[in-house]
Amino acid sequence: MKIKAILITQPKPETDKNPYFDLARKHNVVVEFKPFIHLEGITAKEFRKQKINPIDYNALIFTSRSAVDQYFKLCDELRVKMSPDAKYYCMTESIALYLQKYILFRKRKVFFGDGTFQGLTEIIEKHRDGEKFLIPCSDIHKADISDFLRKKKYEFAEGIIFKTVPVELIEQEIRKYDLIVFFTPSGVTALKQNFPDFQQKALRLGAFGPLTTQAVLNAGLQLNIQAPAPAAPSMTMALDNYLSGNIH
């Protein structure tokens, strides 16, 4: 069966300058975007169960503006006021500037990277001065920042401020697509939670990353496209190879 429509289980890119749109034009296929999960802010009561007191940490690491909003919302609910001497390490400049919504922006207290993990670690190493770090994050997240801090033997804690919740899916909508691409194990879990007796039938599936790949297989589903791979380090390249090869 020829692939005519592909569903990417991620948010739609903000601009048309995206390799998925190039892929759609090249192969004359429909590419649409719909996350199978979303992040929901936890309550102050739920946060307290972690036994983390924000004032015990004098450095925070932010990777998104939504994390900034949720963190300071929790601080208000917990009646916690951050010290004016606290430092903030941000993934991007836009996140750093967004902090002005909640704090007095001080150049020697707010630092930002270039949007990459390496850029973030570089500013942490450059400006760190014995701080105790807190990483506001979701219950399901990459461990790269924590692994870096642990390797450097920096004192830190992960503060869960979001929980991952599956979105409500309609099977009739899912069946419009010939191929669905997953990027996280939680996306696969969301599919199975919505449809416990889901039958794959002719639907083809793609997975990015070893954990997502394993989640697809553990769910008893057949995997058709896997990335990264030697010939396809990105999912768009893997899709391009698959569509170009006309593999059924």
mmCIF file of C-alpha atoms in Angstrom:
data_model
loop_
_atom_site.group_PDB
_atom_site.id
_atom_site.type_symbol
_atom_site.label_atom_id
_atom_site.label_comp_id
_atom_site.label_asym_id
_atom_site.label_seq_id
_atom_site.Cartn_x
_atom_site.Cartn_y
_atom_site.Cartn_z
ATOM 1 C CA MET A 1 0.000 0.000 0.000
ATOM 2 C CA LYS A 2 1.411 3.378 -0.992
ATOM 3 C CA ILE A 3 2.015 5.888 1.780
ATOM 4 C CA LYS A 4 -0.253 8.891 1.284
ATOM 5 C CA ALA A 5 -0.574 10.371 4.773
ATOM 6 C CA ILE A 6 1.899 10.480 7.678
ATOM 7 C CA LEU A 7 1.219 11.504 11.269
ATOM 8 C CA ILE A 8 4.112 12.907 13.300
ATOM 9 C CA THR A 9 3.353 12.652 17.022
ATOM 10 C CA GLN A 10 4.966 15.995 17.822
ATOM 11 C CA PRO A 11 3.745 19.620 17.862
ATOM 12 C CA LYS A 12 3.508 21.288 14.478
ATOM 13 C CA PRO A 13 6.636 23.338 13.657
ATOM 14 C CA GLU A 14 6.162 27.080 13.944
ATOM 15 C CA THR A 15 7.594 27.790 10.484
ATOM 16 C CA ASP A 16 7.414 26.142 7.070
ATOM 17 C CA LYS A 17 11.199 25.865 7.018
ATOM 18 C CA ASN A 18 11.179 22.323 8.285
ATOM 19 C CA PRO A 19 12.487 19.072 6.767
ATOM 20 C CA TYR A 20 9.097 17.387 7.206
ATOM 21 C CA PHE A 21 7.479 19.865 4.844
ATOM 22 C CA ASP A 22 10.313 19.334 2.361
ATOM 23 C CA LEU A 23 9.670 15.610 2.644
ATOM 24 C CA ALA A 24 5.957 16.106 1.973
ATOM 25 C CA ARG A 25 6.642 18.097 -1.193
ATOM 26 C CA LYS A 26 9.293 15.695 -2.453
ATOM 27 C CA HIS A 27 7.126 12.587 -2.112
ATOM 28 C CA ASN A 28 3.716 14.203 -2.585
ATOM 29 C CA VAL A 29 2.432 12.958 0.760
ATOM 30 C CA VAL A 30 0.398 14.601 3.497
ATOM 31 C CA VAL A 31 2.366 15.176 6.706
ATOM 32 C CA GLU A 32 0.400 16.257 9.763
ATOM 33 C CA PHE A 33 1.329 16.769 13.401
ATOM 34 C CA LYS A 34 -0.481 15.755 16.578
ATOM 35 C CA PRO A 35 1.153 15.046 19.948
ATOM 36 C CA PHE A 36 -0.240 11.976 21.726
ATOM 37 C CA ILE A 37 0.779 13.402 25.106
ATOM 38 C CA HIS A 38 0.792 16.765 26.837
ATOM 39 C CA LEU A 39 2.344 18.137 29.998
ATOM 40 C CA GLU A 40 0.091 19.074 32.888
ATOM 41 C CA GLY A 41 1.372 21.152 35.773
ATOM 42 C CA ILE A 42 1.318 19.401 39.130
ATOM 43 C CA THR A 43 -0.236 20.931 42.237
ATOM 44 C CA ALA A 44 1.637 22.347 45.209
ATOM 45 C CA LYS A 45 0.408 19.366 47.235
ATOM 46 C CA GLU A 46 1.937 16.967 44.715
ATOM 47 C CA PHE A 47 5.185 18.941 44.675
ATOM 48 C CA ARG A 48 5.504 18.799 48.475
ATOM 49 C CA LYS A 49 5.557 14.999 48.323
ATOM 50 C CA GLN A 50 8.994 15.238 46.694
ATOM 51 C CA LYS A 51 10.323 16.875 49.876
ATOM 52 C CA ILE A 52 12.108 19.541 47.843
ATOM 53 C CA ASN A 53 12.274 23.073 49.215
ATOM 54 C CA PRO A 54 13.101 25.569 46.433
ATOM 55 C CA ILE A 55 14.879 27.928 48.825
ATOM 56 C CA ASP A 56 17.459 25.211 49.510
ATOM 57 C CA TYR A 57 18.754 25.682 45.947
ATOM 58 C CA ASN A 58 20.566 28.774 44.716
ATOM 59 C CA ALA A 59 20.754 27.859 41.017
ATOM 60 C CA LEU A 60 18.016 26.789 38.624
ATOM 61 C CA ILE A 61 18.236 25.258 35.162
ATOM 62 C CA PHE A 62 15.404 26.066 32.742
ATOM 63 C CA THR A 63 14.945 24.433 29.339
ATOM 64 C CA SER A 64 11.573 25.990 28.402
ATOM 65 C CA ARG A 65 9.390 29.010 29.096
ATOM 66 C CA SER A 66 6.554 26.747 30.221
ATOM 67 C CA ALA A 67 8.868 25.402 32.936
ATOM 68 C CA VAL A 68 9.522 28.984 34.080
ATOM 69 C CA ASP A 69 5.781 29.687 34.335
ATOM 70 C CA GLN A 70 4.971 26.476 36.178
ATOM 71 C CA TYR A 71 7.908 26.762 38.577
ATOM 72 C CA PHE A 72 7.053 30.275 39.717
ATOM 73 C CA LYS A 73 3.360 29.354 39.896
ATOM 74 C CA LEU A 74 4.300 26.592 42.335
ATOM 75 C CA CYS A 75 6.506 28.993 44.281
ATOM 76 C CA ASP A 76 3.523 31.322 44.711
ATOM 77 C CA GLU A 77 1.310 28.455 45.864
ATOM 78 C CA LEU A 78 4.016 27.279 48.266
ATOM 79 C CA ARG A 79 4.580 30.872 49.436
ATOM 80 C CA VAL A 80 8.242 30.603 48.544
ATOM 81 C CA LYS A 81 10.219 33.618 47.374
ATOM 82 C CA MET A 82 13.446 33.046 45.487
ATOM 83 C CA SER A 83 16.567 34.742 46.788
ATOM 84 C CA PRO A 84 17.711 37.753 44.722
ATOM 85 C CA ASP A 85 21.139 36.097 44.681
ATOM 86 C CA ALA A 86 19.869 32.952 42.936
ATOM 87 C CA LYS A 87 21.402 32.115 39.570
ATOM 88 C CA TYR A 88 19.477 30.987 36.498
ATOM 89 C CA TYR A 89 20.953 28.878 33.705
ATOM 90 C CA CYS A 90 18.757 28.844 30.598
ATOM 91 C CA MET A 91 18.863 26.792 27.420
ATOM 92 C CA THR A 92 18.253 29.854 25.203
ATOM 93 C CA GLU A 93 18.335 33.634 25.354
ATOM 94 C CA SER A 94 14.555 33.830 24.869
ATOM 95 C CA ILE A 95 14.031 31.771 28.035
ATOM 96 C CA ALA A 96 16.479 33.997 29.918
ATOM 97 C CA LEU A 97 14.657 37.147 28.807
ATOM 98 C CA TYR A 98 11.326 35.558 29.710
ATOM 99 C CA LEU A 99 12.507 35.341 33.324
ATOM 100 C CA GLN A 100 11.977 39.107 33.560
ATOM 101 C CA LYS A 101 8.305 38.282 34.021
ATOM 102 C CA TYR A 102 9.188 36.950 37.478
ATOM 103 C CA ILE A 103 12.566 38.309 38.578
ATOM 104 C CA LEU A 104 14.728 41.391 38.292
ATOM 105 C CA PHE A 105 17.015 40.562 35.375
ATOM 106 C CA ARG A 106 20.651 40.760 36.467
ATOM 107 C CA LYS A 107 23.359 39.909 33.955
ATOM 108 C CA ARG A 108 25.605 38.297 36.529
ATOM 109 C CA LYS A 109 22.786 36.067 37.735
ATOM 110 C CA VAL A 110 21.132 34.958 34.470
ATOM 111 C CA PHE A 111 23.049 32.967 31.854
ATOM 112 C CA PHE A 112 21.950 31.359 28.610
ATOM 113 C CA GLY A 113 23.242 28.938 26.008
ATOM 114 C CA ASP A 114 22.729 28.583 22.280
ATOM 115 C CA GLY A 115 19.843 26.113 22.451
ATOM 116 C CA THR A 116 22.023 23.001 22.533
ATOM 117 C CA PHE A 117 22.868 20.703 25.414
ATOM 118 C CA GLN A 118 26.562 21.445 24.909
ATOM 119 C CA GLY A 119 25.909 25.177 25.019
ATOM 120 C CA LEU A 120 24.038 24.790 28.301
ATOM 121 C CA THR A 121 26.796 22.737 29.923
ATOM 122 C CA GLU A 122 29.406 25.265 28.810
ATOM 123 C CA ILE A 123 27.694 28.170 30.569
ATOM 124 C CA ILE A 124 27.199 26.061 33.699
ATOM 125 C CA GLU A 125 30.896 25.218 33.836
ATOM 126 C CA LYS A 126 31.926 28.782 33.052
ATOM 127 C CA HIS A 127 29.784 30.512 35.678
ATOM 128 C CA ARG A 128 29.327 27.869 38.370
ATOM 129 C CA ASP A 129 30.626 28.835 41.791
ATOM 130 C CA GLY A 130 29.614 26.043 44.157
ATOM 131 C CA GLU A 131 25.871 26.415 43.624
ATOM 132 C CA LYS A 132 23.301 23.801 44.498
ATOM 133 C CA PHE A 133 21.238 23.173 41.361
ATOM 134 C CA LEU A 134 17.527 22.502 40.942
ATOM 135 C CA ILE A 135 16.228 21.229 37.592
ATOM 136 C CA PRO A 136 12.468 21.824 37.166
ATOM 137 C CA CYS A 137 11.306 19.090 34.777
ATOM 138 C CA SER A 138 8.544 16.672 33.826
ATOM 139 C CA ASP A 139 8.069 13.175 35.198
ATOM 140 C CA ILE A 140 9.334 11.786 31.875
ATOM 141 C CA HIS A 141 12.431 13.590 30.650
ATOM 142 C CA LYS A 142 15.897 13.149 29.223
ATOM 143 C CA ALA A 143 18.564 12.525 31.828
ATOM 144 C CA ASP A 144 21.369 14.301 29.957
ATOM 145 C CA ILE A 145 21.507 17.360 32.241
ATOM 146 C CA SER A 146 21.343 15.254 35.404
ATOM 147 C CA ASP A 147 23.985 12.886 34.046
ATOM 148 C CA PHE A 148 26.262 15.844 33.322
ATOM 149 C CA LEU A 149 25.848 17.311 36.823
ATOM 150 C CA ARG A 150 26.332 13.895 38.403
ATOM 151 C CA LYS A 151 29.490 13.276 36.384
ATOM 152 C CA LYS A 152 30.868 16.637 37.500
ATOM 153 C CA LYS A 153 29.869 15.802 41.094
ATOM 154 C CA TYR A 154 27.777 18.959 41.343
ATOM 155 C CA GLU A 155 25.075 18.990 44.000
ATOM 156 C CA PHE A 156 21.625 18.963 42.393
ATOM 157 C CA ALA A 157 18.058 17.685 42.480
ATOM 158 C CA GLU A 158 15.343 17.157 39.892
ATOM 159 C CA GLY A 159 12.083 18.848 40.801
ATOM 160 C CA ILE A 160 9.118 17.324 38.992
ATOM 161 C CA ILE A 161 6.731 20.150 38.075
ATOM 162 C CA PHE A 162 4.877 18.514 35.156
ATOM 163 C CA LYS A 163 3.242 15.144 34.687
ATOM 164 C CA THR A 164 2.867 13.522 31.282
ATOM 165 C CA VAL A 165 -0.763 12.905 30.370
ATOM 166 C CA PRO A 166 -2.086 11.117 27.255
ATOM 167 C CA VAL A 167 -4.392 13.144 25.026
ATOM 168 C CA GLU A 168 -7.777 11.767 24.042
ATOM 169 C CA LEU A 169 -7.543 10.096 20.648
ATOM 170 C CA ILE A 170 -10.243 9.047 18.186
ATOM 171 C CA GLU A 171 -9.458 5.830 16.338
ATOM 172 C CA GLN A 172 -11.284 6.972 13.218
ATOM 173 C CA GLU A 173 -8.911 9.936 13.060
ATOM 174 C CA ILE A 174 -5.875 7.698 13.565
ATOM 175 C CA ARG A 175 -6.968 5.417 10.744
ATOM 176 C CA LYS A 176 -6.735 8.301 8.265
ATOM 177 C CA TYR A 177 -2.972 7.826 8.251
ATOM 178 C CA ASP A 178 -0.869 5.173 6.575
ATOM 179 C CA LEU A 179 2.121 5.793 8.841
ATOM 180 C CA ILE A 180 2.490 7.072 12.410
ATOM 181 C CA VAL A 181 5.858 8.141 13.804
ATOM 182 C CA PHE A 182 6.612 8.021 17.538
ATOM 183 C CA PHE A 183 9.388 9.879 19.350
ATOM 184 C CA THR A 184 8.853 8.855 22.970
ATOM 185 C CA PRO A 185 7.764 5.694 24.789
ATOM 186 C CA SER A 186 4.987 7.738 26.413
ATOM 187 C CA GLY A 187 3.500 8.386 22.967
ATOM 188 C CA VAL A 188 3.217 4.634 22.409
ATOM 189 C CA THR A 189 1.732 4.240 25.890
ATOM 190 C CA ALA A 190 -0.856 6.911 25.072
ATOM 191 C CA LEU A 191 -1.945 4.966 21.987
ATOM 192 C CA LYS A 192 -2.430 1.779 24.006
ATOM 193 C CA GLN A 193 -4.195 3.594 26.845
ATOM 194 C CA ASN A 194 -6.669 5.098 24.404
ATOM 195 C CA PHE A 195 -7.142 1.819 22.541
ATOM 196 C CA PRO A 196 -6.265 -1.198 24.748
ATOM 197 C CA ASP A 197 -7.276 -3.618 21.986
ATOM 198 C CA PHE A 198 -5.653 -1.648 19.166
ATOM 199 C CA GLN A 199 -5.087 -3.664 16.000
ATOM 200 C CA GLN A 200 -2.318 -2.375 13.752
ATOM 201 C CA LYS A 201 -3.654 -3.919 10.534
ATOM 202 C CA ALA A 202 -2.063 -2.145 7.525
ATOM 203 C CA LEU A 203 -0.868 0.820 9.576
ATOM 204 C CA ARG A 204 2.893 1.301 9.500
ATOM 205 C CA LEU A 205 4.887 2.653 12.416
ATOM 206 C CA GLY A 206 8.141 4.523 12.844
ATOM 207 C CA ALA A 207 10.116 5.079 16.043
ATOM 208 C CA PHE A 208 12.952 7.413 16.939
ATOM 209 C CA GLY A 209 15.426 6.251 19.553
ATOM 210 C CA PRO A 210 16.058 2.859 21.166
ATOM 211 C CA LEU A 211 13.626 3.381 24.051
ATOM 212 C CA THR A 212 10.782 4.308 21.705
ATOM 213 C CA THR A 213 11.652 1.374 19.466
ATOM 214 C CA GLN A 214 11.475 -0.993 22.427
ATOM 215 C CA ALA A 215 8.167 0.515 23.542
ATOM 216 C CA VAL A 216 6.629 -0.199 20.123
ATOM 217 C CA LEU A 217 7.843 -3.800 20.218
ATOM 218 C CA ASN A 218 6.751 -4.281 23.844
ATOM 219 C CA ALA A 219 3.274 -3.123 22.836
ATOM 220 C CA GLY A 220 3.106 -6.037 20.418
ATOM 221 C CA LEU A 221 3.243 -3.795 17.356
ATOM 222 C CA GLN A 222 5.278 -4.165 14.188
ATOM 223 C CA LEU A 223 7.942 -1.540 13.584
ATOM 224 C CA ASN A 224 8.575 -0.487 9.986
ATOM 225 C CA ILE A 225 10.948 2.470 10.304
ATOM 226 C CA GLN A 226 13.650 2.979 12.899
ATOM 227 C CA ALA A 227 15.986 5.917 13.489
ATOM 228 C CA PRO A 228 18.661 6.878 14.134
ATOM 229 C CA ALA A 229 20.512 4.404 11.943
ATOM 230 C CA PRO A 230 23.858 4.524 10.102
ATOM 231 C CA ALA A 231 22.146 5.469 6.848
ATOM 232 C CA ALA A 232 19.570 7.700 8.531
ATOM 233 C CA PRO A 233 20.667 9.665 11.620
ATOM 234 C CA SER A 234 17.390 11.631 11.598
ATOM 235 C CA MET A 235 13.778 10.540 11.289
ATOM 236 C CA THR A 236 13.244 12.679 8.189
ATOM 237 C CA MET A 237 16.135 10.880 6.490
ATOM 238 C CA ALA A 238 14.712 7.510 7.541
ATOM 239 C CA LEU A 239 11.314 8.479 6.131
ATOM 240 C CA ASP A 240 12.917 9.735 2.930
ATOM 241 C CA ASN A 241 14.749 6.429 2.478
ATOM 242 C CA TYR A 242 11.591 4.460 3.192
ATOM 243 C CA LEU A 243 9.452 6.450 0.763
ATOM 244 C CA SER A 244 12.140 6.509 -1.915
ATOM 245 C CA GLY A 245 12.570 2.759 -1.701
ATOM 246 C CA ASN A 246 8.838 2.241 -2.075
ATOM 247 C CA ILE A 247 9.052 -0.453 0.609
ATOM 248 C CA HIS A 248 5.748 -2.057 1.543
#
